[in-house]
Short mmCIF file of C-alpha atoms and ligand atoms in Angstrom, two decimals:
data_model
loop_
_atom_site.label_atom_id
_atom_site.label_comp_id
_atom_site.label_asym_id
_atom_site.label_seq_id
_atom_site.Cartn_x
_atom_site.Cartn_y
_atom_site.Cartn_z
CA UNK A 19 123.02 90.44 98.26
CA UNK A 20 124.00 93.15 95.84
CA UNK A 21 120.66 95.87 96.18
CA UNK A 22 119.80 98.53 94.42
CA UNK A 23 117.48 100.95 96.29
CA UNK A 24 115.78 103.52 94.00
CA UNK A 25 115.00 106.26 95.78
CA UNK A 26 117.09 104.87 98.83
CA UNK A 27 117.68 109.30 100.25
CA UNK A 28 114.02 109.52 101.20
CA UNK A 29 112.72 108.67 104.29
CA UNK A 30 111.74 104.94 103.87
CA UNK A 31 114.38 104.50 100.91
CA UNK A 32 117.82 106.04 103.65
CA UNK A 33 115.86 103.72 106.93
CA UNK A 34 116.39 101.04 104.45
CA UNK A 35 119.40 101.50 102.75
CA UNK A 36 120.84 101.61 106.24
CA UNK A 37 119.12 98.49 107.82
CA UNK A 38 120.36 96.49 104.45
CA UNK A 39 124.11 97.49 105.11
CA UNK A 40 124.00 97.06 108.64
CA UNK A 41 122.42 93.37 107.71
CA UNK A 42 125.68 93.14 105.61
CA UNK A 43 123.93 93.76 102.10
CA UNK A 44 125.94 95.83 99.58
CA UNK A 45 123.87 98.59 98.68
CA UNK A 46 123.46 101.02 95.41
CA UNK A 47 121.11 104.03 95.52
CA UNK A 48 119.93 106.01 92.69
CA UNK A 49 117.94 109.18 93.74
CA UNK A 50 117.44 112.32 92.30
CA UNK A 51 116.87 113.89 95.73
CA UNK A 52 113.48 115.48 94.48
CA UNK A 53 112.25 114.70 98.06
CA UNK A 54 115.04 112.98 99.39
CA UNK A 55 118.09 113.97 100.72
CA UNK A 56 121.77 113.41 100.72
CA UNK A 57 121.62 114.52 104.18
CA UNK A 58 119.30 111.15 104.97
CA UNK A 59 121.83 108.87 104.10
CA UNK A 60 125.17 110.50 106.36
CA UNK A 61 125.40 107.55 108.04
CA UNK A 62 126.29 105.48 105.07
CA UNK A 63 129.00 107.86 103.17
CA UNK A 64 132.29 106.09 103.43
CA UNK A 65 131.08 102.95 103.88
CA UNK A 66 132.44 100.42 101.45
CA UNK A 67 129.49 98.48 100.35
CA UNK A 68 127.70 101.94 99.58
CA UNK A 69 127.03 103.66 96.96
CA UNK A 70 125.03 106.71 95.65
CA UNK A 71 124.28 107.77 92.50
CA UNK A 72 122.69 111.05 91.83
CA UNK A 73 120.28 110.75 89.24
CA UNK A 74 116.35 109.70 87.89
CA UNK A 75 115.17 106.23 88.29
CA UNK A 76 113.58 106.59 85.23
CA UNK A 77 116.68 106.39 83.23
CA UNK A 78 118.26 103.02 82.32
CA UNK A 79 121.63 104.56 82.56
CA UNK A 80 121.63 104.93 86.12
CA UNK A 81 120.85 101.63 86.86
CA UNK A 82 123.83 99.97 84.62
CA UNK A 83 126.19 102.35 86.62
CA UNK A 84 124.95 101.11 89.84
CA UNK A 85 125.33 97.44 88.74
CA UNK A 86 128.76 98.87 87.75
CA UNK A 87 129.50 99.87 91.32
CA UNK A 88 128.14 96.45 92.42
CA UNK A 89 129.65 93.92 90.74
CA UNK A 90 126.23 92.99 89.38
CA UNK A 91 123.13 92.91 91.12
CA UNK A 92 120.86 90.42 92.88
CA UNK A 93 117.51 92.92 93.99
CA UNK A 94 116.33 95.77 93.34
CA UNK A 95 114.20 97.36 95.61
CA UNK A 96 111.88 100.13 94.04
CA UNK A 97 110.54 102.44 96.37
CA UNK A 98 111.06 105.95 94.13
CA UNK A 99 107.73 107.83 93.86
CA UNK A 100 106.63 110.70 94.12
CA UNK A 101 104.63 110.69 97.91
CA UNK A 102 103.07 113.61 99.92
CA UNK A 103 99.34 114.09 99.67
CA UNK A 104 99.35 117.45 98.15
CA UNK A 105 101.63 116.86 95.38
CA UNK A 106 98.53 113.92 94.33
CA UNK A 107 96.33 117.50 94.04
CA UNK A 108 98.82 119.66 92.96
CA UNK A 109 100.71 117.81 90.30
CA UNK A 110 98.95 114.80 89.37
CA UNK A 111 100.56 114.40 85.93
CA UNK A 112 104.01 114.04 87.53
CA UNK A 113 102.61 111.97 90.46
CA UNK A 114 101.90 109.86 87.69
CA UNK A 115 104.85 110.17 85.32
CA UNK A 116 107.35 109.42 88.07
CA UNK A 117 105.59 106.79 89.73
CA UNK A 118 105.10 104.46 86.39
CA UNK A 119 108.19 105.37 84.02
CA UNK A 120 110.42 104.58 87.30
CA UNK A 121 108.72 101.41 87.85
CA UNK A 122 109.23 100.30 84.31
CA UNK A 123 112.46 101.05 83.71
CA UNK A 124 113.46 99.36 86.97
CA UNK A 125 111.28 96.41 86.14
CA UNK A 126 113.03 95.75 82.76
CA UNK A 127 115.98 96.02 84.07
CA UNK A 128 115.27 93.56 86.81
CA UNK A 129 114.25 91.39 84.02
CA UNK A 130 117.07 91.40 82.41
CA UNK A 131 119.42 90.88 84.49
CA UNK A 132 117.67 88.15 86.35
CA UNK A 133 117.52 89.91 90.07
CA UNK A 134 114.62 89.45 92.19
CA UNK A 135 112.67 92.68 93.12
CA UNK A 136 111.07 94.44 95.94
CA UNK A 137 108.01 96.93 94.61
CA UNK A 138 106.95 99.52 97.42
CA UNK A 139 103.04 99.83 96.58
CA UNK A 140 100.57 100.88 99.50
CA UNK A 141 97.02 100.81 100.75
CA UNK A 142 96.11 103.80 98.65
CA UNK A 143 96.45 101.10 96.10
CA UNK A 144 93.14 100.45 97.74
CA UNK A 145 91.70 104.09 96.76
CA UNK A 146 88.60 104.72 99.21
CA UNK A 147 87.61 101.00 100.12
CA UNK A 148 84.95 101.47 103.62
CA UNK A 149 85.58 97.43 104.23
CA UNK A 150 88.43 96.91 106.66
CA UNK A 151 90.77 95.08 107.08
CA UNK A 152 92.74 95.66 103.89
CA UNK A 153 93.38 92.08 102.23
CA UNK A 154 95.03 91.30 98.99
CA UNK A 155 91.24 90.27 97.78
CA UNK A 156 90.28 93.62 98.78
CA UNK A 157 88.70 95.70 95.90
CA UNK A 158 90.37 99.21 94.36
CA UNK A 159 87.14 101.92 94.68
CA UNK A 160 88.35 105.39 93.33
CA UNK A 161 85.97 108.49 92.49
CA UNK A 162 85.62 110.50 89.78
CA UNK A 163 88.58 111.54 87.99
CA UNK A 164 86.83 114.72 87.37
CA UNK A 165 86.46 115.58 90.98
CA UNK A 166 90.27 115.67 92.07
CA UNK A 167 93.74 114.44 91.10
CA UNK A 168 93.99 112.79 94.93
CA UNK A 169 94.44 109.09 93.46
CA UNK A 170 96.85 110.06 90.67
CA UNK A 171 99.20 107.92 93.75
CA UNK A 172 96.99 105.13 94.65
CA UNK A 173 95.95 104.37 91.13
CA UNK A 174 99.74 104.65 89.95
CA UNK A 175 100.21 101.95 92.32
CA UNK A 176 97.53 99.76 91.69
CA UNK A 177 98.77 100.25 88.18
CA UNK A 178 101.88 99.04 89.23
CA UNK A 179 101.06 96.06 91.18
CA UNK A 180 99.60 95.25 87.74
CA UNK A 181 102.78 95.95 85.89
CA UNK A 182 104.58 93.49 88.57
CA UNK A 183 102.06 90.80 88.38
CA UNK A 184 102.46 90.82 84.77
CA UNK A 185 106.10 90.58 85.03
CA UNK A 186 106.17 87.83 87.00
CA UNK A 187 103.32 85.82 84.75
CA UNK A 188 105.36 86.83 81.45
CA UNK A 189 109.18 87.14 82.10
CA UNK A 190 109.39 84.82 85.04
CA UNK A 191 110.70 87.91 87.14
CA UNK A 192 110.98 86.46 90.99
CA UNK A 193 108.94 89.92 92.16
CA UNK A 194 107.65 90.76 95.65
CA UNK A 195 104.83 93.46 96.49
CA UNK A 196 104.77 95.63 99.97
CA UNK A 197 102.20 97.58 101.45
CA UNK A 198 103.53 100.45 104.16
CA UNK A 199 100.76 101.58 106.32
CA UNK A 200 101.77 105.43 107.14
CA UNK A 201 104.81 104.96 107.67
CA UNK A 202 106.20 107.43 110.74
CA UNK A 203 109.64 107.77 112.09
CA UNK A 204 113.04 110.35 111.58
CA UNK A 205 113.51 112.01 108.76
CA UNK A 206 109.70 112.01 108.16
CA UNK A 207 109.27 115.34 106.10
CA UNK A 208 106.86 117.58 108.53
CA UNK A 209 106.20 120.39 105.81
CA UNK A 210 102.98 120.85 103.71
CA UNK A 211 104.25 118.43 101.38
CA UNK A 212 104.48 115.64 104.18
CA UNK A 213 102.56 113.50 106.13
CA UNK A 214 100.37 113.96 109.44
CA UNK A 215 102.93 112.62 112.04
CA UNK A 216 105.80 114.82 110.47
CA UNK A 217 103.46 117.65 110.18
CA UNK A 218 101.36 117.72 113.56
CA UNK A 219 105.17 117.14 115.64
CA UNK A 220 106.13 119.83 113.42
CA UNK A 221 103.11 121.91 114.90
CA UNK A 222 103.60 120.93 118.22
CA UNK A 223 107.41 122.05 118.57
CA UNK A 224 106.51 125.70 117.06
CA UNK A 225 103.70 126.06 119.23
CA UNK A 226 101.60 126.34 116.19
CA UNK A 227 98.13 125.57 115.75
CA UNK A 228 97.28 121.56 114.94
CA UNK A 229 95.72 121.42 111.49
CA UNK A 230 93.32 118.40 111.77
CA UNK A 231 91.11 117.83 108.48
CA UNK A 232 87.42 117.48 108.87
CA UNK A 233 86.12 115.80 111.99
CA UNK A 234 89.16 113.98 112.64
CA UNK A 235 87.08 110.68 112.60
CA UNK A 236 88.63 109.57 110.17
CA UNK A 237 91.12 106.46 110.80
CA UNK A 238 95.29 105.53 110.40
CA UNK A 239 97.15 102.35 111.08
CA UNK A 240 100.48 104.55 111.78
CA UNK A 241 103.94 102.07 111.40
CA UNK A 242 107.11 102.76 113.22
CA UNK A 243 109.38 103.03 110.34
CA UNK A 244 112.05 100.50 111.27
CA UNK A 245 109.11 98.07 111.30
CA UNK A 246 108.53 98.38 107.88
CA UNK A 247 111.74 98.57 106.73
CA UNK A 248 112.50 95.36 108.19
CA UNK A 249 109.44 93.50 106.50
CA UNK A 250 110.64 95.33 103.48
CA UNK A 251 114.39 93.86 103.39
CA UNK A 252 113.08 90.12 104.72
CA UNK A 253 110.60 90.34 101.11
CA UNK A 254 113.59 90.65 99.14
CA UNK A 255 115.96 88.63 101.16
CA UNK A 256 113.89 84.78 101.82
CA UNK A 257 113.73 82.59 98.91
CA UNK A 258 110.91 81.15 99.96
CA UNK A 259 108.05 82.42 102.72
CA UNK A 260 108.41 80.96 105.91
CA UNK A 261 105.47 79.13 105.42
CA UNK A 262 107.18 77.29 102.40
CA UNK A 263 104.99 79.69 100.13
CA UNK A 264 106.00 80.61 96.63
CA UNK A 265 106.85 84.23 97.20
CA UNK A 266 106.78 85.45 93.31
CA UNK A 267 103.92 87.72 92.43
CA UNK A 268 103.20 87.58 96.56
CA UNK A 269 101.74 91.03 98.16
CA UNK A 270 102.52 91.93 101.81
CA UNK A 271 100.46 94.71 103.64
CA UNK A 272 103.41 95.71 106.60
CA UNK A 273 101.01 97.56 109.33
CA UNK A 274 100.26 97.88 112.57
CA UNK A 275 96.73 97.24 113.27
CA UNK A 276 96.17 99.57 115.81
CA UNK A 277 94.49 102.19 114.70
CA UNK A 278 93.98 105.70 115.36
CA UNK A 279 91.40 108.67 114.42
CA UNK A 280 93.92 111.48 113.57
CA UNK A 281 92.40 113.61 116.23
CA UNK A 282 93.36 111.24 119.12
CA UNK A 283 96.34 110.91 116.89
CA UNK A 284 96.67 114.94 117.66
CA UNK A 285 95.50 114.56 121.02
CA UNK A 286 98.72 112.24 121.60
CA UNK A 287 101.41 114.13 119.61
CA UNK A 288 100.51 116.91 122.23
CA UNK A 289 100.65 114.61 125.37
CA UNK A 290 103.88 113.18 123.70
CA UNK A 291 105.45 117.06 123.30
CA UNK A 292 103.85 118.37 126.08
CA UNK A 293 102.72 120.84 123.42
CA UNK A 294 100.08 123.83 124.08
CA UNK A 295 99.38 124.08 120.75
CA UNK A 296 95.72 124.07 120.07
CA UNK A 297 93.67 121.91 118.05
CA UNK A 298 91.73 123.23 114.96
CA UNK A 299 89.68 121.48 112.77
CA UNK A 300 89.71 122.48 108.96
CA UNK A 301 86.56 122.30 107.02
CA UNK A 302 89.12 121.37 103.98
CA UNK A 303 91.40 118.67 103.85
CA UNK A 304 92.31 116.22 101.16
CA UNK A 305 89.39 115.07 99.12
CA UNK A 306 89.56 111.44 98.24
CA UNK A 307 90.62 110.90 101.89
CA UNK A 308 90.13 106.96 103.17
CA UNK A 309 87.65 106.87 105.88
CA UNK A 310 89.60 104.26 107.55
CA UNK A 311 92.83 102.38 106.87
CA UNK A 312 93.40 99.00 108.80
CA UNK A 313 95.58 96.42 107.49
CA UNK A 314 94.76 92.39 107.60
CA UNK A 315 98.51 91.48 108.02
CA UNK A 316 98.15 87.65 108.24
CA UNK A 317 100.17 87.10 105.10
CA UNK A 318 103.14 88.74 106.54
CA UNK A 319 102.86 86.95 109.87
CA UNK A 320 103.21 83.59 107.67
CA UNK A 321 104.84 83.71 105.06
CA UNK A 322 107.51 86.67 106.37
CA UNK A 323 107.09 85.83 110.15
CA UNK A 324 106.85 89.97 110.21
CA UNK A 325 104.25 91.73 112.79
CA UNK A 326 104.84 95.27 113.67
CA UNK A 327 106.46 95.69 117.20
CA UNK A 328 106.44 99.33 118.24
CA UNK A 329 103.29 100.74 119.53
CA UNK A 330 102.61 104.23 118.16
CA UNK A 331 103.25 106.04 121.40
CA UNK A 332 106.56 104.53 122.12
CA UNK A 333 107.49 105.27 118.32
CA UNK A 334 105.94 109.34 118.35
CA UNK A 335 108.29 109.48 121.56
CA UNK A 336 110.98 108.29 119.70
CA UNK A 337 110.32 110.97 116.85
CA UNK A 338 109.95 113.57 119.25
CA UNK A 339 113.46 113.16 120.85
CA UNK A 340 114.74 112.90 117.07
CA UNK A 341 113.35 115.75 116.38
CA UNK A 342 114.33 117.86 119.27
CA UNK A 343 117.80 116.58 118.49
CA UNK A 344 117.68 117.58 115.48
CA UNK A 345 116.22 121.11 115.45
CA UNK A 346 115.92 121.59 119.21
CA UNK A 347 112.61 122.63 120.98
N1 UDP B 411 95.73 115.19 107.96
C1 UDP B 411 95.28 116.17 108.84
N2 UDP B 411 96.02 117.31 108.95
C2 UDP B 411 97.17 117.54 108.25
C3 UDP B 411 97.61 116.53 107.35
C4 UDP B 411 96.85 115.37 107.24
O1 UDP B 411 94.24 116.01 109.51
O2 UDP B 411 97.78 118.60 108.40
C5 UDP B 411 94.94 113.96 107.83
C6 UDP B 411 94.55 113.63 106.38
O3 UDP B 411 93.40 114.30 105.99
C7 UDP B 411 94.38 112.13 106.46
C8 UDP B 411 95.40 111.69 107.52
O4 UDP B 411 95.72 112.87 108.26
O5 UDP B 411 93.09 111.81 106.93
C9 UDP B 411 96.68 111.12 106.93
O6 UDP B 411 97.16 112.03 105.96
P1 UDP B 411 98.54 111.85 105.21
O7 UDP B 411 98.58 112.89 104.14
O8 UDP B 411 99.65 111.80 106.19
O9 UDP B 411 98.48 110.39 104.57
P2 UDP B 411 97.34 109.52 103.87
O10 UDP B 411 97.13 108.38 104.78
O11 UDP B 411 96.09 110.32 103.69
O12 UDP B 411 97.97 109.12 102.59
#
């Protein structure tokens, strides 16, 4: 297939970008390296079915100059967003902006050109639901607007798995939803603006304290990245499920249902490091926070034949040797 990856430099967008290629996919990134990085994607450079171009995903032009590169184009797999918890506080209006212009500009030009496409949603889709597992007939349950900007991201993705479901009612477009359950892995960004694996390995390799929110009680279903990146390319890659179900308008949660309270998840970043960093628990964290996040993943079993195969302490080990590589210990 011909893909176009929007924000293919971040750190799901370069695992996938790479795991396309290597699958033999021709590949077209757009990014505007807000978050991401052409550093991600130094694997790829030079390769002749790869291409990058440096710009928003908002803006149709980039997108005709990537079919350019490609010859034409057969999917396009959306994942550009803004993510990282405290930009949903901090800048909610962008949070928003990015996450729905991008996702209609890459729709309509999906529809137009006939390609099938890949939209990266995610549980937060599901705002604060208590009932677990997560199921596509789960219901959406956000609070007050008024009390913080927190679900600027999960409603701009429930927003968009509405913009994709109408797309694929109205304009016939052959569209495909996934769900990444915390997503862990290289590249994972470990500053404030990142997520808890990145951040508490981060901790743990400067011998700085471990910043868990609250009690710590509160639950993850952590992915090993590769995982979902391979549930990710099989969406956009089968015709049909493997199950012989229609995949158009289908919706895929891709997690790994064990799950974790983030402080045993602290407790085994600092087994995995061999860390003495101590634990401290922070009165604030991030309001809005899900209680507990566990995915029903029986869709994906079927229809994708997709379960997640790395348990979480084989994966943190794997992170921690990346990350040692990368900025030594
Ligand atoms: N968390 C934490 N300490 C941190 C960062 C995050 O205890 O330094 C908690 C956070 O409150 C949440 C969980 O870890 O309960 C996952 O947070 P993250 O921002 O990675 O992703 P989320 O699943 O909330 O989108």
């Amino acid at each position: 297939m011909r893909c176009i990856v929007t924000g293919g430099a971040g750190f799901l967008g370069s695992h996938l970008t790479e795991s396309l290629l290597a699958t033999g996919h021709a590949v077209a990134v757009i990014d505007d390296m807000f978050r991401g990085s052409q550093k991600n994607l130094l694997g790829c450079k030079g390769m002749e079915d790869y291409h990058l171009i440096m710009g928003d995903a908002s803006n149709r032009a980039n997108y005709e100059k990537a079919a350019d590169k490609l010859r034409g184009v057969d999917c396009v797999y959306h994942l550009a967003a803004i993510n990282g918890t405290r930009w949903f506080h901090e800048r909610p209006d962008f949070v928003i902006q990015v996450n729905l212009d991008s996702l209609r500009v890459a729709l309509d030009f999906a529809i137009t050109r006939g390609a099938r496409f890949v939209f990266t949603s995610s549980p937060e889709a599901f705002g604060e639901q208590p009932e677990m597992p997560l199921d596509n007939n789960s219901d959406s349950l956000f609070s007050s607007a008024a009390q913080h900007g927190r679900h600027s991201y999960g409603a701009s993705k429930y927003l968009g798995e509405i913009l994709v479901q109408h797309a694929v009612k109205e304009h016939s477009l052959d569209a495909r939803i996934v769900r990444p359950f915390n997503g862990y892995g290289p590249r994972l960004p470990g500053d404030a603006y990142g997520q808890v694996t990145g951040i508490f390995l981060e901790q743990c390799r400067k011998g700085e304290p471990m910043t868990v929110h609250g009690d710590g009680q509160q639950t993850r279903s952590f992915t090993w990245v590769e995982d979902i990146v391979n549930g990710t390319r099989i969406a956009g890659e089968l015709d049909e499920g493997l199950d012989g179900s229609i995949l158009a308008g289908a919706a895929f949660n891709l997690g790994n249902p064990e799950e974790i309270s983030i402080y045993d998840l602290a407790k085994l970043c600092l087994e995995v490091t061999n860390s003495d960093s101590e634990i401290r628990h922070h009165e604030i964290g991030h309001p809005g926070d899900s209680r507990r996040r566990v995915p029903d993943i029986t869709t994906s079993e079927q229809a994708l034949g997709w379960s997640a195969s790395v348990p979480l302490q084989q994966g943190l080990e794997s992170c921690w040797r990346w990350q040692i590589a990368e900025h030594g210990e």
